[in-house]
PDB file of C-alpha atoms in Angstrom:
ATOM      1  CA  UNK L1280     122.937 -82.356 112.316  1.00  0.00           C
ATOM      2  CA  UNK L1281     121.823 -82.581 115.656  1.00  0.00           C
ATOM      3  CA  UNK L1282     122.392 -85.086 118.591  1.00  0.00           C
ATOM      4  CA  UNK L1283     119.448 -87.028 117.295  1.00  0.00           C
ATOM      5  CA  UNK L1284     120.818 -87.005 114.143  1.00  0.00           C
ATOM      6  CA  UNK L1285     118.524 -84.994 112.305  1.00  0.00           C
ATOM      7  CA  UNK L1286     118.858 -81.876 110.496  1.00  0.00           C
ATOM      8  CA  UNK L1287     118.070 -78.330 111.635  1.00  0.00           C
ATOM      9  CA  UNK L1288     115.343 -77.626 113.990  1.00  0.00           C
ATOM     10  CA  UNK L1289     113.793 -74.640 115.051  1.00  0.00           C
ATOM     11  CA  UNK L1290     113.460 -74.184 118.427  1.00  0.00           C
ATOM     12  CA  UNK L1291     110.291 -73.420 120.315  1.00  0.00           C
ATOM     13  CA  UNK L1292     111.041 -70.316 121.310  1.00  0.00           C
ATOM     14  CA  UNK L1293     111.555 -68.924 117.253  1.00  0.00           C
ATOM     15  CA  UNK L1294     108.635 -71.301 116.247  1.00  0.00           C
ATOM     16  CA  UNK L1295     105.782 -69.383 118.769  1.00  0.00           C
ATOM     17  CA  UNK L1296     107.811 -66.055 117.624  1.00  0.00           C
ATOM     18  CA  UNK L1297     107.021 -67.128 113.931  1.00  0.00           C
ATOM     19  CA  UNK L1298     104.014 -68.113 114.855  1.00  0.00           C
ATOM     20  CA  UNK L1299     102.827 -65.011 116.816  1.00  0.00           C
ATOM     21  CA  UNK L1300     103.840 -62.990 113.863  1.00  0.00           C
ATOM     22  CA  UNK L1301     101.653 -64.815 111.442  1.00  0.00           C
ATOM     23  CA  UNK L1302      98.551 -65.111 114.261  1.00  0.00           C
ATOM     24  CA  UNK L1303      99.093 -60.950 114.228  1.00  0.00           C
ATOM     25  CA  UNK L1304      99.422 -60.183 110.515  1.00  0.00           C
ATOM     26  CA  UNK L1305      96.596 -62.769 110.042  1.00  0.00           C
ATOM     27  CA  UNK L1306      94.803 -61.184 113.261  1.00  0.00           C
ATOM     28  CA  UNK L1307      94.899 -57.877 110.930  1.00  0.00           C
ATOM     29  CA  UNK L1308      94.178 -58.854 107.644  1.00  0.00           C
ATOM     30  CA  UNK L1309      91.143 -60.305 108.743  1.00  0.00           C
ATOM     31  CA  UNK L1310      89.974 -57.086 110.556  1.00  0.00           C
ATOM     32  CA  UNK L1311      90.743 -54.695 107.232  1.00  0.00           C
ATOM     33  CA  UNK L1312      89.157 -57.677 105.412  1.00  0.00           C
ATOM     34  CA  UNK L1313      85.919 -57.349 107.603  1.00  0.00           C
ATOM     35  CA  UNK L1314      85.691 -53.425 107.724  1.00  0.00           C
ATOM     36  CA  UNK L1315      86.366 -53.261 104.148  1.00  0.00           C
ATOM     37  CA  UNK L1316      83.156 -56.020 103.173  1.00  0.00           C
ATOM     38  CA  UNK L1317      80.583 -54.140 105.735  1.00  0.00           C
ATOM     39  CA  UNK L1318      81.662 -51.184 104.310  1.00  0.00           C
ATOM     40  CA  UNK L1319      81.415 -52.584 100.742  1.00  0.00           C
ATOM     41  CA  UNK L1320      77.666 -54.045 101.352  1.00  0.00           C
ATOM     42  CA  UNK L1321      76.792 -50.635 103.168  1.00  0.00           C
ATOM     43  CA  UNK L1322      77.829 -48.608 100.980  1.00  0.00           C
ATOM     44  CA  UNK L1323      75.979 -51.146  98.002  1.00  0.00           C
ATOM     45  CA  UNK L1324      72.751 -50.252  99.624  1.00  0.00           C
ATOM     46  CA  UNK L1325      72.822 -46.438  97.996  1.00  0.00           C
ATOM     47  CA  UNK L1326      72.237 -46.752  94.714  1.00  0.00           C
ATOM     48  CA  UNK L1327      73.880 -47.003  90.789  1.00  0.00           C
ATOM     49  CA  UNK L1328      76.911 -44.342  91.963  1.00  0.00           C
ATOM     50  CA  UNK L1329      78.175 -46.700  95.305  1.00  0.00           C
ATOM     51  CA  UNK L1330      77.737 -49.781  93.049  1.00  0.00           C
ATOM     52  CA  UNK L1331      80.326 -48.468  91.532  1.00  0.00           C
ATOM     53  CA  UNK L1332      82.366 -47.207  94.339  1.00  0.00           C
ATOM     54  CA  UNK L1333      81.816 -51.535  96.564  1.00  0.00           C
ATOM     55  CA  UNK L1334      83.150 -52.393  93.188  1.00  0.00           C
ATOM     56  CA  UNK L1335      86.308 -50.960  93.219  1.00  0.00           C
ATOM     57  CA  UNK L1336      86.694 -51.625  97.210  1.00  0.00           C
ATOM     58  CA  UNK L1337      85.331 -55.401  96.112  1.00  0.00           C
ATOM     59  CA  UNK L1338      88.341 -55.441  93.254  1.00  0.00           C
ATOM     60  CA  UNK L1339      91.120 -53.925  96.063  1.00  0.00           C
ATOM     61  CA  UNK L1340      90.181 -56.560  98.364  1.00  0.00           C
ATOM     62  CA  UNK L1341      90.695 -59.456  96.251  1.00  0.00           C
ATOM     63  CA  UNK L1342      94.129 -57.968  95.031  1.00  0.00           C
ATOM     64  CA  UNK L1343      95.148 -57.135  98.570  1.00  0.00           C
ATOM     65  CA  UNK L1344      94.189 -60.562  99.710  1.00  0.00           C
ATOM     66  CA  UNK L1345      96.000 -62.315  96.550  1.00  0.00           C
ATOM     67  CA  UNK L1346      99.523 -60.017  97.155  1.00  0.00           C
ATOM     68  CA  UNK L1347      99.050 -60.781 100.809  1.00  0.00           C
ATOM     69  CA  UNK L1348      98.799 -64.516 100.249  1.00  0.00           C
ATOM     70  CA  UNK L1349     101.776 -64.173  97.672  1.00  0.00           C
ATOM     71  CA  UNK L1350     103.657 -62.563 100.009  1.00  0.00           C
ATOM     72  CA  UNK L1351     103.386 -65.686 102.660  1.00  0.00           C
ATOM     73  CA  UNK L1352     103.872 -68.256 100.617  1.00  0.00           C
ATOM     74  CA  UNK L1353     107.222 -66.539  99.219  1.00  0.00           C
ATOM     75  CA  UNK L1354     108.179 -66.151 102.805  1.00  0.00           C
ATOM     76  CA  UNK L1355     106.953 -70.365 103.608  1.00  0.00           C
ATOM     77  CA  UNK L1356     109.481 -70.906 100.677  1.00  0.00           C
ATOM     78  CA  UNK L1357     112.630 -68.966 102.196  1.00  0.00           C
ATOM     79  CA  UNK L1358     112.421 -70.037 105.358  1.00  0.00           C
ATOM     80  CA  UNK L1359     112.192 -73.794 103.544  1.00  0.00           C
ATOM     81  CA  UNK L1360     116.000 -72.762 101.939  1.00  0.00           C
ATOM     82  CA  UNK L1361     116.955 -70.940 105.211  1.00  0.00           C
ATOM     83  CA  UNK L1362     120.440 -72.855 106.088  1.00  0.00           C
ATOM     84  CA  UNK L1363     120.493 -71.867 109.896  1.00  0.00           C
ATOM     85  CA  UNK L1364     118.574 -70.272 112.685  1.00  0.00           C
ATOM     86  CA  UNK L1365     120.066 -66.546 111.866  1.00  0.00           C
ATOM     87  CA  UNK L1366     119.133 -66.768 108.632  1.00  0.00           C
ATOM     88  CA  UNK L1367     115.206 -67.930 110.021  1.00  0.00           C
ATOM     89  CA  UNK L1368     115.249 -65.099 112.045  1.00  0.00           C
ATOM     90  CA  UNK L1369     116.358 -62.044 109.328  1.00  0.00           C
ATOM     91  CA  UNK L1370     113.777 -64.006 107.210  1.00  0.00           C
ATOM     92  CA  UNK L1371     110.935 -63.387 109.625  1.00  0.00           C
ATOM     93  CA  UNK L1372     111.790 -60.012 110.515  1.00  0.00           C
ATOM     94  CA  UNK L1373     111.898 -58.889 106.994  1.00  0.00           C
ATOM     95  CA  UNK L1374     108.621 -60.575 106.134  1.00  0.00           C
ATOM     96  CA  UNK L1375     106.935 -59.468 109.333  1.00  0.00           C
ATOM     97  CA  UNK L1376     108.179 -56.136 108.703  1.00  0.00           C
ATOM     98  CA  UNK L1377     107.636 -56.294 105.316  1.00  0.00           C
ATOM     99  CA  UNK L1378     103.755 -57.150 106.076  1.00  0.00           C
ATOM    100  CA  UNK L1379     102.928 -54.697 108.385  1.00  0.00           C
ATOM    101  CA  UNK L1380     104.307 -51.866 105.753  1.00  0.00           C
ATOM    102  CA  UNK L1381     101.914 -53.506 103.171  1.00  0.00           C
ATOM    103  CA  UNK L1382      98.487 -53.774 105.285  1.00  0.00           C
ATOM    104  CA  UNK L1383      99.099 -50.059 106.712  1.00  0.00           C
ATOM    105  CA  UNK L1384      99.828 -48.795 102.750  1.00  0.00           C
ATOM    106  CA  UNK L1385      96.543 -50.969 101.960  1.00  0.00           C
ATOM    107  CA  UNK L1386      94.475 -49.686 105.074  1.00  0.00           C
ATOM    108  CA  UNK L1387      95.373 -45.839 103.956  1.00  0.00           C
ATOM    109  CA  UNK L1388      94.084 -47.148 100.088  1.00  0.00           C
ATOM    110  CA  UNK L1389      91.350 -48.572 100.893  1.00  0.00           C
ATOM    111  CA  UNK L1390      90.383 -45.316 103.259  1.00  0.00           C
ATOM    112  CA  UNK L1391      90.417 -43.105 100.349  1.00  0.00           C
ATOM    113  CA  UNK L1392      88.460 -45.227  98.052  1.00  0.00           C
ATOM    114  CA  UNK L1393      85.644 -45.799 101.355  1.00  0.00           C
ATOM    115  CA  UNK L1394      85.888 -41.979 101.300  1.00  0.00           C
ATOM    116  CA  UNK L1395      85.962 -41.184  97.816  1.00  0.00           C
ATOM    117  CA  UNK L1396      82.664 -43.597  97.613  1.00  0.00           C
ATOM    118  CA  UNK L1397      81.335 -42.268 100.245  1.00  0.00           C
ATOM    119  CA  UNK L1398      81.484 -39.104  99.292  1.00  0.00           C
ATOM    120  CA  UNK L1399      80.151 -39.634  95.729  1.00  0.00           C
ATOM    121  CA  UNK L1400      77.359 -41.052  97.194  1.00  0.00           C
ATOM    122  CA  UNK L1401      76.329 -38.096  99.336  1.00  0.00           C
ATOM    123  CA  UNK L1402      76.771 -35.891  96.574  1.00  0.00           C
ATOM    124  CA  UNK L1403      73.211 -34.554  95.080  1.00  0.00           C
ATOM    125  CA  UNK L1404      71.503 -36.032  92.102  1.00  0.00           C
ATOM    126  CA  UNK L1405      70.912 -33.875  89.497  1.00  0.00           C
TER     127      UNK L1405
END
């Protein structure tokens, strides 16, 4: 407890760092989430064979976006059981560094399905 006779607090400075680190994963999430929709409806505009192609991107979006949301809540939890500001602060590093290894695995997926759509698309009819 602390002088005011309250429990653990976390103090501003760990609070904007938490917060900075969500604003940033958030920040890029919403970017991949953007590219990955214009390049979705683009790509819907070419016919039967891309309809196929914004369907799978469509399908890898939503998964991305559930994991992602998982994967925050799961960290909202620990840091709800965290029993002192060194624990908080392993917490967020792991899930901040956990994060950023899961959007730039998901960016690299999502460029080969774009490409692999893409590229079915330009290929001739026959």
């Amino acid at each position: 407890m602390n002088e005011n006779g309250r429990g653990f607090e976390i103090p501003k400075e760990v609070r904007s760092m938490a917060e900075a680190g969500f604003e940033q994963a958030r920040r890029t999430f919403e970017k991949f989430l953007a590219s990955a929709q214009e390049t979705a409806g683009t790509l819907e505009e070419r016919g039967a064979t891309v309809r196929a192609g914004a369907k799978d991107i469509g399908a890898r979006v939503m998964t991305y976006a559930e994991k992602n949301v998982q994967a925050s809540l799961d960290y909202a939890q620990s840091l709800v059981h965290a029993k002192d500001l060194p624990e908080v602060m392993r917490l967020h590093g792991e899930f901040v560094q956990a994060q950023l290894r899961a959007l730039a695995e998901q960016a690299s997926e999502m460029g080969q399905v774009v490409s692999k759509a893409a590229l079915d698309a330009a290929k001739p009819k026959t």
